[in-house]
Coordinates of C-alpha atoms and ligand atoms in Angstrom, one line a residue:
M1 CA 9.6 23.4 -11.1
S2 CA 6.7 25.5 -9.8
T3 CA 7.7 27.4 -6.7
T4 CA 4.3 27.2 -4.9
F5 CA 1.4 24.8 -4.8
S6 CA -2.0 24.6 -3.2
S7 CA -3.9 22.6 -0.7
Y8 CA -7.6 22.1 -1.6
N9 CA -10.8 21.4 0.2
A10 CA -11.7 17.9 -1.2
R11 CA -15.4 18.6 -0.9
T12 CA -15.6 22.0 -2.5
G13 CA -12.4 22.5 -4.5
E14 CA -11.8 25.7 -2.5
V15 CA -8.1 26.6 -2.0
L16 CA -7.2 26.1 1.7
G17 CA -3.7 27.4 1.5
T18 CA -0.6 27.9 -0.6
L19 CA 2.7 26.1 0.2
T20 CA 6.2 26.6 -1.0
A21 CA 7.4 23.7 -3.2
S22 CA 10.8 22.1 -2.5
T23 CA 13.6 23.3 -4.8
A24 CA 16.3 21.2 -6.2
A25 CA 18.6 22.6 -3.5
D26 CA 16.0 21.6 -0.8
I27 CA 15.8 18.0 -2.1
D28 CA 19.6 17.8 -2.2
A29 CA 19.8 19.1 1.4
A30 CA 17.2 16.7 2.7
A31 CA 18.9 13.7 1.0
N32 CA 22.3 14.8 2.3
A33 CA 21.0 15.3 5.8
A34 CA 19.5 11.8 5.8
A35 CA 22.9 10.4 4.7
A36 CA 24.6 12.3 7.5
A37 CA 22.1 10.9 10.0
F38 CA 22.6 7.3 8.8
P39 CA 25.8 6.3 10.7
L40 CA 24.3 7.3 14.1
W41 CA 20.9 5.7 13.4
Q42 CA 22.2 2.4 11.9
A43 CA 24.3 2.0 15.1
S44 CA 21.3 2.8 17.4
S45 CA 20.0 0.1 19.8
G46 CA 16.6 -1.5 19.5
A47 CA 15.6 0.4 22.7
Q48 CA 16.5 3.8 21.1
R49 CA 14.5 3.0 18.0
A50 CA 11.6 1.9 20.1
T51 CA 11.7 5.1 22.2
L52 CA 11.6 7.2 19.0
L53 CA 8.7 5.2 17.5
R54 CA 6.7 5.2 20.7
A55 CA 7.1 9.0 21.0
L56 CA 6.0 9.5 17.4
A57 CA 2.8 7.4 18.1
A58 CA 2.1 9.4 21.2
G59 CA 2.7 12.7 19.3
L60 CA 0.3 11.6 16.6
E61 CA -2.4 10.8 19.3
A62 CA -1.8 14.1 21.1
G63 CA -2.3 16.0 17.9
R64 CA -5.3 14.0 16.9
E65 CA -8.0 16.7 17.0
A66 CA -6.2 19.2 14.7
L67 CA -4.7 16.5 12.5
V68 CA -8.0 14.7 11.8
A69 CA -9.8 18.0 11.2
L70 CA -7.2 19.1 8.6
A71 CA -7.1 15.6 7.0
D72 CA -10.9 15.7 6.7
Q73 CA -10.8 19.0 4.9
E74 CA -8.0 17.9 2.5
T75 CA -9.3 14.4 1.8
A76 CA -13.1 14.3 2.6
L77 CA -12.6 10.9 4.2
G78 CA -14.7 11.8 7.3
P79 CA -13.7 11.9 11.0
V80 CA -14.8 8.3 11.8
R81 CA -12.6 6.8 9.2
L82 CA -9.7 9.2 9.8
N83 CA -9.7 8.6 13.6
G84 CA -9.6 4.9 13.0
E85 CA -6.8 5.3 10.5
L86 CA -4.8 7.4 13.0
D87 CA -5.3 4.7 15.6
R88 CA -4.0 2.1 13.2
T89 CA -1.0 4.3 12.4
A90 CA -0.1 4.7 16.0
F91 CA -0.6 0.9 16.5
Q92 CA 1.8 0.3 13.6
L93 CA 4.4 2.6 15.1
R94 CA 4.2 0.9 18.4
R95 CA 4.3 -2.5 16.8
F96 CA 7.6 -1.7 15.0
A97 CA 8.8 -0.3 18.3
D98 CA 8.2 -3.7 19.9
I99 CA 9.9 -5.4 17.0
A100 CA 13.0 -3.2 17.3
E101 CA 13.1 -3.7 21.0
R102 CA 12.9 -7.5 20.6
G103 CA 16.0 -7.2 18.5
V104 CA 14.5 -8.4 15.2
P105 CA 16.5 -6.0 13.1
F106 CA 19.7 -7.5 14.6
E107 CA 18.8 -11.2 14.2
Y108 CA 21.7 -13.2 12.8
V109 CA 22.5 -16.8 11.8
D110 CA 25.4 -18.3 13.7
D111 CA 27.1 -21.0 11.7
P112 CA 30.2 -22.3 13.7
A113 CA 33.2 -23.6 11.9
V114 CA 33.2 -27.2 10.8
A115 CA 36.5 -29.0 10.5
G116 CA 37.4 -31.0 7.4
A117 CA 37.6 -30.5 3.7
P118 CA 35.0 -28.4 1.9
P119 CA 32.2 -28.6 1.0
A120 CA 31.2 -30.1 4.4
G121 CA 34.0 -28.3 6.2
H122 CA 33.8 -24.5 6.4
P123 CA 35.0 -21.5 8.3
A124 CA 33.0 -19.9 11.1
M125 CA 30.3 -17.8 9.5
Q126 CA 27.7 -15.3 10.8
R127 CA 25.0 -13.9 8.6
W128 CA 24.0 -10.4 9.9
S129 CA 21.4 -7.9 8.6
V130 CA 22.4 -4.3 8.1
P131 CA 20.2 -1.3 7.2
L132 CA 20.2 -0.3 3.6
G133 CA 20.6 3.4 4.2
P134 CA 18.4 6.5 3.5
V135 CA 15.0 5.5 2.2
A136 CA 12.9 7.7 -0.2
M137 CA 9.3 7.3 0.9
Y138 CA 6.4 8.2 -1.4
A139 CA 3.1 8.8 0.3
A140 CA -0.2 7.8 -1.1
S141 CA -3.3 10.0 -1.3
N142 CA -5.9 7.6 0.0
F143 CA -4.4 6.9 3.4
P144 CA -3.3 10.3 4.7
F145 CA -2.0 8.7 8.0
A146 CA -1.4 5.0 7.4
F147 CA 0.4 5.2 4.1
S148 CA 1.7 8.8 4.5
V149 CA 4.3 10.6 6.6
L150 CA 4.1 8.4 9.7
G151 CA 2.8 5.3 7.9
G152 CA 4.1 1.8 7.7
D153 CA 7.0 2.6 5.4
T154 CA 8.4 5.3 7.7
A155 CA 7.8 3.1 10.8
S156 CA 9.5 0.0 9.4
A157 CA 12.4 1.9 7.8
L158 CA 13.2 3.7 11.1
A159 CA 12.9 0.4 13.0
A160 CA 15.4 -1.2 10.5
G161 CA 17.9 1.6 11.2
C162 CA 17.3 3.7 8.1
P163 CA 16.7 7.5 7.8
V164 CA 13.8 8.5 5.7
V165 CA 13.1 11.3 3.2
I166 CA 9.4 11.6 2.6
K167 CA 7.9 12.7 -0.7
G168 CA 4.6 14.2 0.5
H169 CA 1.5 13.6 -1.5
P170 CA 0.0 16.7 -3.1
G171 CA -3.5 15.6 -2.1
H172 CA -3.0 16.4 1.6
P173 CA 0.0 18.8 1.7
Q174 CA -0.9 20.8 4.9
L175 CA -1.5 17.6 6.8
T176 CA 1.8 16.3 5.5
R177 CA 3.6 19.4 6.7
Q178 CA 2.0 19.4 10.2
T179 CA 2.7 15.7 10.7
W180 CA 6.3 16.2 9.7
E181 CA 6.6 19.2 12.1
L182 CA 5.4 16.9 14.9
I183 CA 8.2 14.5 13.9
Q184 CA 10.7 17.3 14.1
Q185 CA 9.6 18.2 17.6
V186 CA 10.0 14.6 18.8
L187 CA 13.5 14.4 17.1
A188 CA 14.6 17.6 18.8
A189 CA 13.2 16.4 22.2
Q190 CA 15.3 13.2 21.8
K191 CA 18.3 15.1 20.6
L192 CA 18.3 13.2 17.3
P193 CA 19.3 14.9 14.1
A194 CA 16.5 16.7 12.2
G195 CA 17.7 15.0 9.0
L196 CA 16.7 11.6 10.3
V197 CA 13.3 12.2 8.8
G198 CA 13.2 14.7 5.9
L199 CA 10.4 16.1 3.8
V200 CA 10.1 17.2 0.2
Q201 CA 6.9 18.5 -1.3
G202 CA 5.5 19.9 -4.5
A203 CA 2.8 19.5 -7.1
S204 CA 5.1 18.4 -9.9
N205 CA 6.3 14.8 -10.5
E206 CA 9.8 16.3 -10.7
V207 CA 10.2 16.5 -6.9
G208 CA 9.8 12.7 -6.6
V209 CA 12.0 12.0 -9.6
Q210 CA 14.8 14.1 -8.3
L211 CA 14.6 12.4 -4.9
V212 CA 14.8 8.9 -6.3
R213 CA 17.8 10.0 -8.5
H214 CA 19.7 11.4 -5.6
P215 CA 22.9 9.5 -5.0
A216 CA 22.4 9.5 -1.2
M217 CA 19.2 7.4 -1.5
A218 CA 19.7 3.7 -0.9
A219 CA 16.1 2.4 -1.4
A220 CA 12.6 3.7 -2.3
A221 CA 9.3 2.7 -0.8
F222 CA 6.3 3.8 -2.8
T223 CA 2.5 3.5 -2.4
G224 CA 0.3 4.7 -5.3
S225 CA -0.8 4.1 -8.8
T226 CA 0.7 1.6 -11.1
R227 CA 1.6 4.4 -13.6
G228 CA 3.4 6.5 -11.0
G229 CA 5.2 3.5 -9.5
A230 CA 6.3 2.3 -12.9
A231 CA 7.8 5.7 -13.7
L232 CA 9.7 5.9 -10.5
A233 CA 10.8 2.3 -10.6
A234 CA 12.3 3.0 -14.0
E235 CA 14.1 6.0 -12.5
A236 CA 15.5 3.8 -9.6
A237 CA 16.7 1.2 -12.1
A238 CA 18.3 3.8 -14.5
R239 CA 20.5 5.4 -11.8
P240 CA 24.3 4.9 -12.2
R241 CA 23.9 2.9 -8.9
P242 CA 20.4 1.3 -9.2
I243 CA 18.5 0.9 -5.9
P244 CA 15.7 -1.4 -4.7
F245 CA 12.3 0.1 -5.4
F246 CA 9.5 -1.3 -3.2
G247 CA 6.3 -0.2 -5.0
E248 CA 2.9 -1.0 -3.8
L249 CA 0.6 -0.3 -6.7
G250 CA -3.0 -0.5 -7.9
S251 CA -5.0 -3.8 -7.8
I252 CA -8.3 -5.1 -9.0
N253 CA -8.8 -7.8 -6.3
P254 CA -11.0 -10.5 -8.0
V255 CA -13.8 -12.0 -5.9
I256 CA -14.8 -15.5 -7.2
A257 CA -18.2 -16.5 -5.9
L258 CA -19.3 -20.1 -6.5
P259 CA -22.9 -20.7 -7.3
A260 CA -23.7 -22.9 -4.3
E261 CA -22.4 -20.2 -2.0
L262 CA -24.5 -17.6 -3.7
Q263 CA -27.6 -19.9 -3.5
A264 CA -27.0 -20.4 0.2
K265 CA -26.4 -16.7 1.2
G266 CA -26.5 -14.5 -1.9
A267 CA -28.5 -11.6 -0.3
E268 CA -26.1 -11.4 2.7
L269 CA -23.0 -11.6 0.4
A270 CA -24.4 -8.9 -1.9
T271 CA -24.9 -6.5 1.0
T272 CA -21.4 -7.2 2.3
L273 CA -19.8 -6.8 -1.1
A274 CA -21.7 -3.6 -1.9
G275 CA -20.4 -2.1 1.3
S276 CA -16.9 -3.0 0.4
I277 CA -17.2 -1.6 -3.1
A278 CA -18.5 1.7 -1.9
L279 CA -16.3 2.0 1.3
G280 CA -14.2 5.2 1.3
C281 CA -15.8 6.0 -2.1
G282 CA -14.1 2.9 -3.5
Q283 CA -10.7 4.5 -3.0
F284 CA -8.9 1.5 -1.6
C285 CA -6.1 -0.5 -3.2
T286 CA -8.0 -3.6 -2.0
N287 CA -11.3 -2.5 -3.5
P288 CA -13.1 -5.6 -5.0
G289 CA -13.0 -4.4 -8.6
V290 CA -13.9 -7.7 -10.3
V291 CA -16.5 -10.3 -9.4
V292 CA -16.1 -13.6 -11.2
L293 CA -19.3 -15.7 -11.4
L294 CA -19.4 -19.2 -12.8
D295 CA -22.2 -19.9 -15.2
V296 CA -21.4 -23.7 -15.3
D297 CA -25.1 -24.6 -16.1
A298 CA -28.5 -23.1 -16.5
E299 CA -29.2 -23.3 -12.8
A300 CA -26.0 -21.6 -11.9
R301 CA -26.7 -18.9 -14.5
G302 CA -30.0 -18.2 -12.8
I303 CA -28.4 -18.0 -9.4
N304 CA -25.8 -15.6 -10.7
D305 CA -28.3 -13.4 -12.5
A306 CA -30.2 -13.1 -9.2
F307 CA -27.0 -12.2 -7.4
V308 CA -26.1 -9.5 -9.9
Q309 CA -29.6 -7.9 -9.2
Q310 CA -29.1 -8.2 -5.4
L311 CA -25.7 -6.6 -5.7
A312 CA -27.1 -3.7 -7.8
Q313 CA -29.9 -3.2 -5.3
A314 CA -27.4 -3.2 -2.4
L315 CA -25.2 -0.7 -4.3
A316 CA -28.1 1.6 -5.0
G317 CA -28.5 2.0 -1.2
Q318 CA -24.9 3.1 -0.8
N319 CA -24.0 6.8 -0.7
P320 CA -20.3 7.3 -1.4
H321 CA -18.7 10.5 -0.2
A322 CA -16.7 13.0 -2.3
M323 CA -13.5 11.7 -3.9
L324 CA -10.0 12.7 -2.7
T325 CA -9.3 15.0 -5.5
Q326 CA -11.0 16.5 -8.6
G327 CA -8.4 14.6 -10.7
M328 CA -9.4 11.3 -9.2
R329 CA -13.0 12.1 -9.9
S330 CA -12.3 12.7 -13.6
N331 CA -10.1 9.6 -13.8
F332 CA -13.0 7.6 -12.3
E333 CA -15.4 8.9 -15.0
K334 CA -12.8 8.1 -17.7
G335 CA -12.2 4.5 -16.4
I336 CA -16.0 3.8 -16.4
A337 CA -16.2 5.1 -19.9
H338 CA -13.4 2.8 -21.0
W339 CA -15.4 -0.2 -19.7
G340 CA -18.3 0.8 -21.9
E341 CA -16.0 1.3 -24.9
A342 CA -14.4 -2.1 -24.3
G343 CA -17.9 -3.8 -24.5
A344 CA -19.0 -4.0 -20.9
S345 CA -22.7 -3.5 -20.3
F346 CA -23.9 -1.4 -17.3
V347 CA -26.1 -3.0 -14.7
M348 CA -26.1 0.2 -12.7
H349 CA -24.8 3.6 -13.9
E350 CA -26.6 6.6 -12.4
V351 CA -25.2 10.0 -13.3
A352 CA -24.6 12.0 -10.1
A353 CA -26.2 15.5 -9.8
A354 CA -23.8 18.4 -10.5
G355 CA -21.4 19.0 -7.6
Q356 CA -22.4 15.7 -5.9
P357 CA -20.1 12.7 -5.1
P358 CA -20.2 9.8 -7.7
R359 CA -22.8 7.1 -7.6
P360 CA -21.7 3.5 -7.5
V361 CA -21.3 1.7 -10.8
L362 CA -21.8 -1.9 -11.6
A363 CA -21.0 -3.3 -15.1
Q364 CA -20.9 -6.8 -16.6
V365 CA -18.9 -8.6 -19.3
G366 CA -18.2 -12.1 -20.5
A367 CA -14.9 -13.8 -19.6
E368 CA -13.7 -13.9 -23.2
A369 CA -13.9 -10.2 -23.6
F370 CA -12.3 -9.6 -20.2
I371 CA -9.4 -11.9 -21.1
A372 CA -9.0 -10.3 -24.6
K373 CA -9.1 -6.6 -23.6
A374 CA -6.5 -5.1 -21.3
A375 CA -8.7 -2.0 -20.8
L376 CA -11.2 -4.1 -18.8
R377 CA -8.4 -5.2 -16.4
E378 CA -7.2 -1.7 -15.5
E379 CA -8.0 -0.5 -12.0
V380 CA -10.9 1.9 -11.9
F381 CA -10.3 3.8 -8.7
G382 CA -13.7 4.6 -7.2
P383 CA -17.0 2.9 -6.1
S384 CA -17.3 0.4 -9.0
S385 CA -17.0 -3.2 -9.8
L386 CA -17.0 -5.3 -13.0
V387 CA -18.9 -8.7 -13.0
V388 CA -17.1 -11.2 -15.2
R389 CA -19.2 -14.2 -16.3
A390 CA -17.1 -17.4 -16.8
A391 CA -18.5 -20.6 -18.3
S392 CA -16.4 -23.0 -16.3
V393 CA -13.7 -23.3 -13.6
A394 CA -11.1 -23.5 -16.3
Q395 CA -12.3 -20.2 -17.8
A396 CA -12.3 -18.6 -14.3
L397 CA -8.7 -19.7 -14.0
Q398 CA -7.9 -18.0 -17.3
V399 CA -9.5 -14.8 -16.0
L400 CA -7.2 -14.9 -13.0
Q401 CA -4.2 -15.5 -15.3
A402 CA -5.2 -12.5 -17.4
V403 CA -5.3 -10.4 -14.2
G404 CA -1.7 -11.5 -13.6
G405 CA -1.1 -9.9 -10.2
S406 CA -3.3 -8.7 -7.5
L407 CA -3.0 -7.7 -3.8
T408 CA -5.9 -10.1 -3.0
V409 CA -8.1 -12.8 -4.5
T410 CA -11.2 -13.8 -2.6
V411 CA -12.8 -17.3 -3.1
W412 CA -16.3 -17.7 -1.7
G413 CA -17.4 -21.4 -1.7
A414 CA -14.1 -23.3 -1.2
Q415 CA -14.9 -24.6 2.3
T416 CA -15.2 -28.2 1.1
E417 CA -12.2 -29.8 -0.6
S418 CA -12.7 -30.7 -4.3
S419 CA -10.7 -30.7 -7.4
D420 CA -12.4 -27.4 -8.4
A421 CA -11.7 -25.8 -5.0
Q422 CA -8.1 -26.9 -5.3
A423 CA -7.7 -25.5 -8.8
L424 CA -9.2 -22.2 -7.8
V425 CA -7.1 -21.9 -4.7
R426 CA -4.0 -22.8 -6.7
G427 CA -4.9 -20.2 -9.3
A428 CA -5.6 -17.5 -6.7
M429 CA -2.3 -18.2 -4.9
A430 CA -0.5 -17.9 -8.2
I431 CA -1.5 -14.3 -8.7
A432 CA -2.2 -12.8 -5.2
G433 CA -0.4 -11.8 -2.1
R434 CA -3.4 -12.6 0.1
V435 CA -6.2 -15.1 -0.5
L436 CA -9.4 -14.7 1.5
F437 CA -12.0 -17.4 2.0
A438 CA -14.6 -15.3 3.9
G439 CA -15.4 -11.6 4.0
V440 CA -14.2 -8.9 1.7
P441 CA -10.7 -7.7 0.8
T442 CA -11.0 -4.1 2.1
G443 CA -9.3 -4.0 5.6
V444 CA -5.7 -5.0 5.9
A445 CA -4.7 -6.4 9.4
V446 CA -1.3 -5.1 10.7
T447 CA 0.0 -8.4 12.0
A448 CA 2.7 -11.0 11.7
A449 CA 1.3 -13.1 8.9
Q450 CA 0.1 -10.3 6.7
Q451 CA 1.2 -10.1 3.1
H452 CA 0.3 -6.9 1.3
G453 CA 1.9 -7.1 -2.1
G454 CA 1.7 -9.4 -5.1
P455 CA 3.0 -10.0 -8.6
W456 CA 3.0 -7.1 -11.1
P457 CA 0.9 -4.9 -11.6
S458 CA 0.0 -4.9 -7.9
S459 CA 3.6 -4.4 -6.8
T460 CA 7.1 -4.1 -8.1
R461 CA 8.5 -6.6 -5.5
P462 CA 6.2 -9.6 -5.0
E463 CA 8.6 -11.1 -2.4
S464 CA 8.0 -8.1 -0.1
T465 CA 5.2 -6.7 1.9
S466 CA 4.4 -3.1 2.9
V467 CA 2.0 -4.0 5.7
G468 CA 2.7 -6.3 8.7
D469 CA 5.8 -7.3 10.6
A470 CA 7.7 -8.5 7.5
A471 CA 7.7 -5.0 6.1
L472 CA 10.9 -4.4 8.1
A473 CA 12.9 -6.9 6.0
R474 CA 12.7 -4.6 3.0
F475 CA 15.2 -2.2 4.5
L476 CA 17.8 -4.7 5.7
R477 CA 20.4 -6.5 3.6
P478 CA 22.4 -9.6 4.7
V479 CA 26.2 -9.5 5.2
S480 CA 28.2 -12.7 6.0
L481 CA 31.1 -12.4 8.4
Q482 CA 33.7 -15.1 7.9
D483 CA 36.1 -15.9 10.7
A484 CA 35.1 -12.7 12.5
P485 CA 37.2 -11.6 15.5
A486 CA 35.8 -12.2 19.0
W487 CA 35.0 -8.5 19.6
L488 CA 32.8 -8.5 16.5
V489 CA 31.0 -11.8 17.3
A490 CA 30.3 -10.3 20.8
R491 CA 28.2 -7.6 19.2
Q492 CA 25.6 -10.2 18.4
G493 CA 24.4 -8.7 15.1
R494 CA 24.3 -5.1 16.2
P495 CA 25.8 -2.9 13.3
L496 CA 28.8 -0.7 14.2
Ligands
NAP501 P1 -0.2 8.4 -7.3 O1 -0.9 9.5 -8.0 O2 0.6 7.4 -8.0 O3 0.7 9.1 -6.2 C1 1.7 8.4 -5.3 C2 3.0 9.2 -5.3 O4 3.6 9.1 -6.6 C3 2.8 10.7 -5.1 O5 3.9 11.1 -4.2 C4 2.9 11.3 -6.5 O6 3.3 12.6 -6.3 C5 4.0 10.3 -7.1 N1 3.9 10.2 -8.6 C6 2.8 9.9 -9.3 N2 3.1 9.8 -10.6 C7 4.4 10.1 -10.7 C8 5.3 10.1 -11.8 N3 4.9 9.9 -13.1 N4 6.6 10.4 -11.5 C9 7.0 10.6 -10.3 N5 6.2 10.6 -9.2 C10 4.9 10.3 -9.4 O7 -1.2 7.5 -6.4 P2 -2.3 8.0 -5.4 O8 -3.2 9.0 -6.0 O9 -1.6 8.4 -4.1 O10 -3.1 6.7 -4.9 C11 -4.0 6.0 -5.7 C12 -3.4 4.7 -6.2 O11 -2.6 4.1 -5.2 C13 -4.5 3.7 -6.6 O12 -4.0 3.1 -7.7 C14 -4.4 2.7 -5.4 O13 -4.8 1.4 -5.7 C15 -2.9 2.8 -5.1 N6 -2.7 2.3 -3.7 C16 -2.0 1.2 -3.5 C17 -1.8 0.8 -2.2 C18 -1.0 -0.5 -1.9 O14 -0.7 -0.8 -0.8 N7 -0.7 -1.3 -2.9 C19 -2.2 1.5 -1.1 C20 -2.9 2.7 -1.3 C21 -3.1 3.1 -2.7 P3 3.2 13.7 -7.5 O15 1.9 13.5 -8.1 O16 3.5 14.9 -6.8 O17 4.4 13.3 -8.4

């Protein structure tokens, strides 16, 4: 493994600093320190967990100015977005503090003994939840706060009673280091072991691979590309003792727009959709990458043609900022080229001037080609969207089936119940973690009913979520206690 790696200015490519990469011995030490911290942390009270999480939120806010300035240099996401993301990250930490304080990680099912012969009769049972153990956490590049060092995975794992070893993202390595140093200060102030939150970093995939292979790791939480997630999920499964791998991956987030809806408010919807496609330079896992239009008759075809032109016009007015890394920029160009090679025609494809951020891209293709060619269904990470023209509701449903799994599906025009609306909603629910009936999929609320995940290829675990209150459940596992002694029952679900 390389011994050093660099931090880059995302706008200019200039080297901002050189960092020392974690060695195999460093990874081993971080994993073992997390394992050593586990007994203490799994037995901690909800109040102790809440105190830590609230202090981490306060630390993040106190360091805001320097952290946002550094994040802006390393990611080019801009201070407005980054301040908002820091607020969301602090909110998330406090939300999991409240959840821990309310005793959610210790909830249990009490099932008193029933006299008589089985199956109706049974012994006294209690079903507890216990923390899994040290969690390997893989940060994403496109959310340097909310899906990175102090993001939702770390917050929910700590609330569940699990230590964390963070695999930093090489796209914002100095920010990663500074955020982790802030955590270390908070741990020291609360007299908690430094190993409760570890950090490993490097520019090579090997660092992450070694971490997921480490015998002390009990679970992994990953946010990133489908390719990276698949590689690490395979490593997690190939261990002598396989571990759960919660991977939140790429997604193309179909938006299905019914002709009547476009006729009523096409211009407004085109503006909203263009904003969502170009937001953050299109670098969102919830970016609307596919727009499905229903050419059910000649009138609908005319409405849809007009909408495509409105969307292209609205996109032309968008000015995306620089992408997160040079590598992402070249992957974006390659993804767009693949669309062309697979038969899509470009509605809008301006070439950006040298050294300038990318221009938004809009392409169009028939549903048959989209269904036949996997290349058209791959996520193109950047400010782009592919319009798919379906001849009927039945064909639109085949388009959804071909997508297979998505974080979101948006259906515009299902406000009135009909057999078509029912079929589209059923088709959307079959492949998505979240189905929207208004607005756009970018923007993920941190709340109780949130579901951020979906069938493959959008995640490795469709039954779990990485955002919202239920994210906690990923890091707990049930244990039934049968005929438990009174002293154990009196603990009311609190692990020993
Ligand atoms: P990424 O390149 O996959 O990186 C994520 C993490 O995986 C990094 O720590 C990376 O570090 C590691 N990694 C990547 N390939 C690996 C491999 N083959 N073996 C071992 N480790 C590997 O993804 P990204 O650039 O951060 O983010 C962009 C992608 O994330 C997009 O596809 C986006 O849709 C998705 N995303 C999904 C969500 C969600 O919630 N579902 C949220 C945000 C982003 P190294 O490169 O150092 O190994």
